[in-house]
Short mmCIF file of C-alpha atoms and ligand atoms in Angstrom, two decimals:
data_model
loop_
_atom_site.label_atom_id
_atom_site.label_comp_id
_atom_site.label_asym_id
_atom_site.label_seq_id
_atom_site.Cartn_x
_atom_site.Cartn_y
_atom_site.Cartn_z
CA UNK A 206 0.09 -0.11 0.15
CA UNK A 207 1.36 2.95 -0.59
CA UNK A 208 1.39 5.50 2.34
CA UNK A 209 2.53 8.49 0.23
CA UNK A 210 1.10 10.83 -1.26
CA UNK A 211 2.10 14.81 -2.65
CA UNK A 212 0.74 16.66 -0.16
CA UNK A 213 3.02 15.05 1.96
CA UNK A 214 5.93 17.31 0.58
CA UNK A 215 4.67 20.18 1.99
CA UNK A 216 5.43 19.31 5.55
CA UNK A 217 9.18 20.89 4.26
CA UNK A 218 7.62 24.32 4.11
CA UNK A 219 8.33 26.30 6.61
CA UNK A 220 10.90 23.95 8.53
CA UNK A 221 14.49 23.90 9.17
CA UNK A 222 16.05 21.40 7.84
CA UNK A 223 19.94 20.46 7.70
CA UNK A 224 21.76 19.03 4.84
CA UNK A 225 25.31 17.27 5.79
CA UNK A 226 27.36 16.70 2.68
CA UNK A 227 24.69 19.34 1.12
CA UNK A 228 27.51 20.97 -1.12
CA UNK A 229 27.93 17.56 -2.80
CA UNK A 230 26.82 16.30 -6.15
CA UNK A 231 23.36 14.81 -4.63
CA UNK A 232 23.56 16.62 -1.92
CA UNK A 233 23.09 20.13 -3.70
CA UNK A 234 20.11 18.80 -6.14
CA UNK A 235 18.15 17.75 -2.74
CA UNK A 236 19.05 21.13 -1.13
CA UNK A 237 17.72 22.57 -4.78
CA UNK A 238 14.55 20.89 -4.19
CA UNK A 239 14.29 21.35 -0.44
CA UNK A 240 14.70 25.23 -1.23
CA UNK A 241 11.74 25.23 -3.82
CA UNK A 242 8.95 23.24 -0.98
CA UNK A 243 10.07 26.44 0.86
CA UNK A 244 12.96 25.16 3.75
CA UNK A 245 14.98 26.44 5.01
CA UNK A 246 18.02 24.91 4.71
CA UNK A 247 21.93 25.20 6.16
CA UNK A 248 24.10 23.02 4.78
CA UNK A 249 27.18 21.20 6.81
CA UNK A 250 30.42 20.39 4.34
CA UNK A 251 33.87 19.97 4.79
CA UNK A 252 34.13 20.92 0.99
CA UNK A 253 36.32 17.85 0.79
CA UNK A 254 34.95 16.39 -1.96
CA UNK A 255 31.67 18.98 -2.81
CA UNK A 256 32.14 22.30 -3.77
CA UNK A 257 30.86 25.36 -2.43
CA UNK A 258 30.07 26.16 -6.34
CA UNK A 259 27.40 24.49 -6.16
CA UNK A 260 25.23 26.06 -3.79
CA UNK A 261 22.23 27.80 -4.45
CA UNK A 262 21.98 31.54 -3.31
CA UNK A 263 18.87 30.32 -1.46
CA UNK A 264 21.24 28.38 1.17
CA UNK A 265 20.58 30.00 4.98
CA UNK A 266 23.99 28.91 6.11
CA UNK A 267 26.74 26.82 5.05
CA UNK A 268 28.20 25.24 8.33
CA UNK A 269 31.97 24.37 7.32
CA UNK A 270 33.19 21.35 9.11
CA UNK A 271 33.66 17.60 9.32
CA UNK A 272 30.26 16.15 10.31
CA UNK A 273 31.81 13.63 13.05
CA UNK A 274 32.58 16.98 14.64
CA UNK A 275 31.33 17.85 18.13
CA UNK A 276 30.79 21.81 18.14
CA UNK A 277 26.87 21.85 18.38
CA UNK A 278 24.33 22.48 16.09
CA UNK A 279 20.76 24.59 16.25
CA UNK A 280 17.65 22.31 16.61
CA UNK A 281 16.17 21.16 12.91
CA UNK A 282 13.31 19.13 11.98
CA UNK A 283 14.62 17.48 9.00
CA UNK A 284 18.26 16.04 8.77
CA UNK A 285 19.48 14.82 5.93
CA UNK A 286 22.89 13.00 6.36
CA UNK A 287 24.82 12.61 3.18
CA UNK A 288 28.21 13.44 3.94
CA UNK A 289 30.88 10.86 3.30
CA UNK A 290 32.89 10.53 -0.01
CA UNK A 291 31.09 7.94 -2.18
CA UNK A 292 33.33 7.90 -5.51
CA UNK A 293 35.81 4.61 -5.33
CA UNK A 294 38.43 7.08 -6.09
CA UNK A 295 37.79 9.63 -3.54
CA UNK A 296 36.68 6.78 -0.66
CA UNK A 297 39.99 4.90 -1.23
CA UNK A 298 42.09 7.85 -0.86
CA UNK A 299 41.98 8.45 2.73
CA UNK A 300 40.12 4.97 4.02
CA UNK A 301 40.45 5.42 7.49
CA UNK A 302 38.87 9.28 7.28
CA UNK A 303 35.81 7.47 5.31
CA UNK A 304 34.90 4.56 7.72
CA UNK A 305 35.77 7.50 10.50
CA UNK A 306 32.77 10.07 8.45
CA UNK A 307 30.40 7.09 7.34
CA UNK A 308 30.18 5.78 11.02
CA UNK A 309 31.42 8.21 13.05
CA UNK A 310 29.56 11.10 11.27
CA UNK A 311 26.56 9.12 11.81
CA UNK A 312 26.56 8.24 15.18
CA UNK A 313 26.92 12.57 15.94
CA UNK A 314 23.47 12.68 13.89
CA UNK A 315 21.87 9.98 15.97
CA UNK A 316 23.07 12.19 18.92
CA UNK A 317 21.35 14.95 17.34
CA UNK A 318 18.21 13.32 16.76
CA UNK A 319 18.22 11.97 19.67
CA UNK A 320 18.74 14.92 21.50
CA UNK A 321 16.07 17.02 19.55
CA UNK A 322 13.57 14.78 18.07
CA UNK A 323 14.77 15.11 14.56
CA UNK A 324 13.79 13.32 11.61
CA UNK A 325 16.61 11.92 10.64
CA UNK A 326 17.31 10.40 6.73
CA UNK A 327 20.77 8.26 6.29
CA UNK A 328 22.01 7.61 2.58
CA UNK A 329 23.36 4.41 2.84
CA UNK A 330 24.59 2.47 -0.49
CA UNK A 331 23.74 -0.60 -2.65
CA UNK A 332 27.26 -1.24 -1.39
CA UNK A 333 26.14 -2.93 1.32
CA UNK A 334 25.48 -6.08 -1.17
CA UNK A 335 29.23 -6.02 -2.05
CA UNK A 336 29.62 -8.13 -4.89
CA UNK A 337 26.02 -10.01 -4.56
CA UNK A 338 24.85 -13.49 -4.80
CA UNK A 339 21.28 -12.31 -5.01
CA UNK A 340 20.40 -10.38 -8.14
CA UNK A 341 18.64 -8.16 -8.34
CA UNK A 342 19.07 -6.79 -4.75
CA UNK A 343 16.80 -6.87 -2.13
CA UNK A 344 16.87 -4.77 0.76
CA UNK A 345 16.36 -8.35 2.81
CA UNK A 346 19.93 -9.25 1.30
CA UNK A 347 22.66 -9.27 3.85
CA UNK A 348 24.89 -9.22 1.32
CA UNK A 349 28.48 -10.27 0.20
CA UNK A 350 31.34 -8.28 1.45
CA UNK A 351 34.67 -8.08 1.66
CA UNK A 352 35.55 -6.71 5.23
CA UNK A 353 39.42 -6.24 4.12
CA UNK A 354 39.40 -5.30 0.62
CA UNK A 355 40.30 -2.37 -1.11
CA UNK A 356 36.77 -1.06 -1.05
CA UNK A 357 36.36 -2.16 2.57
CA UNK A 358 36.13 1.56 4.12
CA UNK A 359 32.97 2.45 2.28
CA UNK A 360 31.54 -0.65 2.37
CA UNK A 361 31.55 -2.04 6.02
CA UNK A 362 31.15 2.13 6.74
CA UNK A 363 28.05 2.62 5.53
CA UNK A 364 27.09 -1.32 6.96
CA UNK A 365 28.08 -0.15 10.51
CA UNK A 366 26.34 3.49 9.59
CA UNK A 367 23.22 1.40 8.94
CA UNK A 368 23.62 -1.08 11.99
CA UNK A 369 24.78 2.07 14.64
CA UNK A 370 21.50 4.04 13.38
CA UNK A 371 18.69 1.00 13.83
CA UNK A 372 20.06 0.28 17.34
CA UNK A 373 19.61 3.94 17.94
CA UNK A 374 16.43 3.11 16.82
CA UNK A 375 15.51 0.29 19.29
CA UNK A 376 17.04 1.67 22.08
CA UNK A 377 15.66 5.65 21.88
CA UNK A 378 12.92 5.70 19.40
CA UNK A 379 14.38 7.77 17.67
CA UNK A 380 12.91 8.95 13.80
CA UNK A 381 14.56 7.39 11.33
CA UNK A 382 14.73 6.43 7.66
CA UNK A 383 17.71 5.02 5.81
CA UNK A 384 17.87 5.23 1.58
CA UNK A 385 20.44 2.70 0.08
CA UNK A 386 21.32 4.55 -3.33
CA UNK A 387 22.32 2.88 -6.22
CA UNK A 388 24.45 4.09 -9.21
CA UNK A 389 23.81 7.86 -9.60
CA UNK A 390 23.97 10.25 -11.71
CA UNK A 391 23.43 13.78 -13.67
CA UNK A 392 24.66 17.51 -13.79
CA UNK A 393 27.05 18.69 -11.50
CA UNK A 394 28.78 15.17 -11.39
CA UNK A 395 32.64 15.94 -10.29
CA UNK A 396 34.84 15.68 -13.43
CA UNK A 397 37.05 13.98 -11.70
CA UNK A 398 35.44 11.57 -9.10
CA UNK A 399 36.51 9.02 -11.09
CA UNK A 400 32.77 7.38 -11.48
CA UNK A 401 32.31 5.47 -14.26
CA UNK A 402 29.85 8.00 -16.16
CA UNK A 403 31.67 11.44 -15.11
CA UNK A 404 34.87 9.47 -16.72
CA UNK A 405 33.16 8.50 -19.74
CA UNK A 406 31.74 12.04 -20.90
CA UNK A 407 34.29 13.98 -19.58
CA UNK A 408 36.39 11.85 -21.67
CA UNK A 409 34.36 12.28 -24.37
CA UNK A 410 33.97 16.11 -24.47
CA UNK A 411 37.59 16.28 -24.02
CA UNK A 412 38.98 13.42 -27.10
CA UNK A 413 40.09 10.92 -24.50
CA UNK A 414 39.85 7.22 -25.19
CA UNK A 415 36.70 5.88 -23.07
CA UNK A 416 38.70 3.44 -20.18
CA UNK A 417 37.03 0.60 -20.02
CA UNK A 418 37.79 -1.69 -17.03
CA UNK A 419 38.48 -5.34 -17.35
CA UNK A 420 36.41 -5.87 -20.32
CA UNK A 421 33.97 -3.93 -19.77
CA UNK A 422 30.82 -6.98 -19.54
CA UNK A 423 30.15 -5.90 -16.37
CA UNK A 424 26.90 -3.59 -15.11
CA UNK A 425 25.59 -1.31 -13.03
CA UNK A 426 21.88 0.34 -13.26
CA UNK A 427 22.10 3.74 -13.30
CA UNK A 428 19.64 6.78 -11.84
CA UNK A 429 19.36 10.33 -12.92
CA UNK A 430 19.81 12.68 -9.80
CA UNK A 431 16.06 14.08 -9.90
CA UNK A 432 14.51 10.59 -9.88
CA UNK A 433 17.02 10.04 -6.66
CA UNK A 434 16.52 13.36 -5.43
CA UNK A 435 11.82 12.69 -5.38
CA UNK A 436 12.57 8.96 -3.51
CA UNK A 437 14.72 10.29 -1.03
CA UNK A 438 12.21 13.78 -0.45
CA UNK A 439 8.80 11.13 -0.50
CA UNK A 440 10.64 9.14 2.83
CA UNK A 441 11.56 12.15 4.82
CA UNK A 442 8.13 13.25 4.31
CA UNK A 443 6.32 9.55 5.24
CA UNK A 444 5.14 10.25 8.79
CA UNK A 445 7.14 7.83 11.18
CA UNK A 446 4.86 4.06 12.33
CA UNK A 447 5.94 0.51 13.02
CA UNK A 448 9.02 -0.65 10.37
CA UNK A 449 9.92 2.87 8.91
CA UNK A 450 13.82 2.52 9.64
CA UNK A 451 13.88 -0.88 7.67
CA UNK A 452 15.77 0.29 4.76
CA UNK A 453 14.77 1.08 2.01
CA UNK A 454 16.21 0.41 -1.96
CA UNK A 455 16.45 3.71 -4.06
CA UNK A 456 18.24 3.56 -7.42
CA UNK A 457 16.73 2.36 -11.80
CA UNK A 458 16.47 -0.89 -12.25
CA UNK A 459 17.67 -0.51 -16.09
CA UNK A 460 21.03 -2.55 -16.10
CA UNK A 461 23.68 -1.55 -18.11
CA UNK A 462 26.86 -3.33 -18.82
CA UNK A 463 29.91 -1.18 -18.42
CA UNK A 464 30.24 -1.44 -22.46
CA UNK A 465 26.71 -0.65 -22.79
CA UNK A 466 26.93 2.66 -21.44
CA UNK A 467 29.68 3.45 -23.80
CA UNK A 468 27.36 3.02 -26.10
CA UNK A 469 25.00 5.66 -25.27
CA UNK A 470 27.60 7.75 -24.94
CA UNK A 471 28.52 7.45 -28.32
CA UNK A 472 24.64 7.22 -29.22
CA UNK A 473 24.65 11.03 -27.53
CA UNK A 474 27.97 11.88 -28.64
CA UNK A 475 27.12 10.98 -31.95
CA UNK A 476 30.64 10.29 -32.82
CA UNK A 477 32.25 7.17 -32.75
CA UNK A 478 34.24 6.97 -29.67
CA UNK A 479 37.93 4.76 -28.56
CA UNK A 480 38.22 2.45 -25.84
CA UNK A 481 40.81 1.08 -24.13
CA UNK A 482 40.62 -1.57 -21.53
CA UNK A 483 42.27 -0.88 -17.93
CA UNK A 484 42.86 -3.85 -15.38
CA UNK A 485 40.10 -4.26 -13.24
CA UNK A 486 39.98 -2.98 -9.65
CA UNK A 487 39.69 -5.49 -7.19
CA UNK A 488 36.42 -6.29 -4.98
CA UNK A 489 34.48 -4.52 -8.44
CA UNK A 490 30.85 -5.74 -8.29
CA UNK A 491 30.19 -8.17 -11.47
CA UNK A 492 26.54 -7.01 -11.29
CA UNK A 493 24.15 -4.47 -9.69
CA UNK A 494 20.37 -4.05 -10.03
CA UNK A 495 18.09 -2.46 -7.28
CA UNK A 496 14.74 -4.75 -6.80
CA UNK A 497 12.29 -1.36 -5.99
CA UNK A 498 9.17 -2.73 -5.17
CA UNK A 499 9.67 -1.48 -1.38
CA UNK A 500 10.38 2.17 -3.09
CA UNK A 501 7.19 1.00 -5.51
CA UNK A 502 4.49 0.00 -2.92
CA UNK A 503 5.99 2.57 0.02
CA UNK A 504 6.74 5.50 -2.14
CA UNK A 505 4.79 5.51 -5.66
CA UNK A 506 8.11 5.85 -6.39
CA UNK A 507 9.99 4.65 -10.06
CA UNK A 508 12.62 6.62 -11.67
CA UNK A 509 11.37 8.77 -14.64
CA UNK A 510 14.82 9.17 -17.06
CA UNK A 511 16.17 6.83 -18.67
CA UNK A 512 19.61 6.25 -19.09
CA UNK A 513 19.86 8.42 -22.76
CA UNK A 514 17.42 11.30 -22.19
CA UNK A 515 20.05 11.66 -18.17
CA UNK A 516 23.18 11.46 -20.18
CA UNK A 517 22.30 13.85 -22.78
CA UNK A 518 21.50 16.16 -19.91
CA UNK A 519 24.99 15.28 -18.16
CA UNK A 520 26.40 16.11 -21.38
CA UNK A 521 25.24 18.93 -21.71
CA UNK A 522 26.17 20.65 -17.80
CA UNK A 523 29.53 19.25 -18.71
CA UNK A 524 29.39 21.08 -22.03
CA UNK A 525 28.51 24.21 -19.89
CA UNK A 526 31.64 23.47 -17.09
CA UNK A 527 34.62 23.39 -19.80
CA UNK A 528 36.74 25.10 -16.88
CA UNK A 529 36.17 21.83 -14.88
CA UNK A 530 37.18 19.77 -17.43
CA UNK A 531 40.54 20.72 -18.27
CA UNK A 532 41.97 19.93 -14.41
CA UNK A 533 41.02 18.02 -11.15
CA UNK A 534 40.69 21.28 -9.30
CA UNK A 535 40.25 19.66 -5.42
CA UNK A 536 43.04 20.85 -3.18
CA UNK A 537 45.48 17.83 -1.36
CA UNK A 538 48.28 15.61 -1.97
CA UNK A 539 46.10 12.61 -2.20
CA UNK A 540 46.72 10.26 -4.44
CA UNK A 541 45.51 11.13 -8.13
CA UNK A 542 41.62 10.71 -8.47
CA UNK A 543 40.18 8.67 -11.45
CA UNK A 544 42.60 6.02 -11.60
CA UNK A 545 42.02 3.24 -8.72
CA UNK A 546 45.21 1.19 -10.68
CA UNK A 547 47.22 3.73 -8.12
CA UNK A 548 45.72 1.84 -5.47
CA UNK A 549 45.84 -2.19 -6.29
CA UNK A 550 45.26 -4.30 -8.56
CA UNK A 551 43.20 -7.88 -9.15
N1 UDP B 838 34.69 1.61 -14.92
C1 UDP B 838 34.83 1.30 -16.06
N2 UDP B 838 35.83 2.40 -16.25
C2 UDP B 838 36.13 4.49 -15.56
C3 UDP B 838 35.42 4.35 -14.03
C4 UDP B 838 34.66 3.34 -13.34
O1 UDP B 838 34.72 0.97 -16.89
O2 UDP B 838 36.40 5.16 -16.06
C5 UDP B 838 33.71 0.76 -13.88
C6 UDP B 838 33.96 -0.21 -12.50
O3 UDP B 838 34.82 -0.93 -12.77
C7 UDP B 838 33.13 -0.49 -12.23
C8 UDP B 838 31.88 0.44 -13.14
O4 UDP B 838 32.35 1.16 -13.70
O5 UDP B 838 32.56 -2.15 -12.78
C9 UDP B 838 30.88 1.86 -11.91
O6 UDP B 838 32.30 2.51 -11.23
P1 UDP B 838 31.80 3.64 -10.38
O7 UDP B 838 32.86 3.63 -9.46
O8 UDP B 838 31.11 4.43 -11.63
O9 UDP B 838 31.20 2.73 -9.50
P2 UDP B 838 30.69 1.63 -8.69
O10 UDP B 838 29.95 1.17 -8.72
O11 UDP B 838 31.97 0.61 -8.17
O12 UDP B 838 30.76 1.99 -7.14
#
């Protein structure tokens, strides 16, 4: 039974909302929608992978700090907790920091939800399923995750975040939502974050060959960012009730191999694109596709934007930011982003 109806989105109007990671790719789109719905939005972000350029003028305040910082926060009605590096090269660049952010950052937000009674939605990930043995992945699947591999800082960090969040719900009755986000893409992606869509689109535009890892036969299911944000807002708008803390998959169930994705980019670019094969990074999941029955039943949600259309919109966005395509602008001495082969290859 669908518990959501559109009028519930009006519940954000006039409310004070905190978005952690609001200067990032997904977070900034969420901020846009919350502002359009009439919320007063503060963003907490350390700008390690996000950028203040992503923030719309209507943001009330940017709190520039580590999400795990114990410094006090004001009271909010809603906490959307998205802060964490999320692309494999970025989260692997400092795996200890990634794990700390995933776990301690979430505990910090849980304490805030407990202190204030705010509704807390945490961004988890399809990575909790690891290299899945069940396909497609339902929320009830416990996953197949290597605890000591190069992806573990993120996978296990997010799994631990889900664990501690659910225990806060059991012990303190906090108002909790968990979304498991599958591969998402769209405008405002960082062209150097090393993900496959941003890599292919940037490579296509600057005339570099598309880098296919392995033989390109592994699959992913790519969700356009506005579809994802709609699902997040709907889940956040539902009144609390029994089982509301149970994780909800949000993603597009249309599955593509990485070679098929390369062909979609080629069709959108309307010209042949060269490909090069690169070694497959270790623990790279073979297949991934969400079962979205729960989101459909609970929220009446399903993605609306097909891959071709979403890639075309992403190409247009990247074209409009030629400066961002020229060089990796993130500061710091982290290993070169966009090239996971610097760390470990199977
Ligand atoms: N990938 C690729 N070429 C690239 C970047 C990634 O073939 O330039 C592959 C990667 O090995 C993985 C898939 O594309 O199988 C998705 O990678 P991404 O980093 O976007 O996200 P993941 O789902 O692995 O977290």
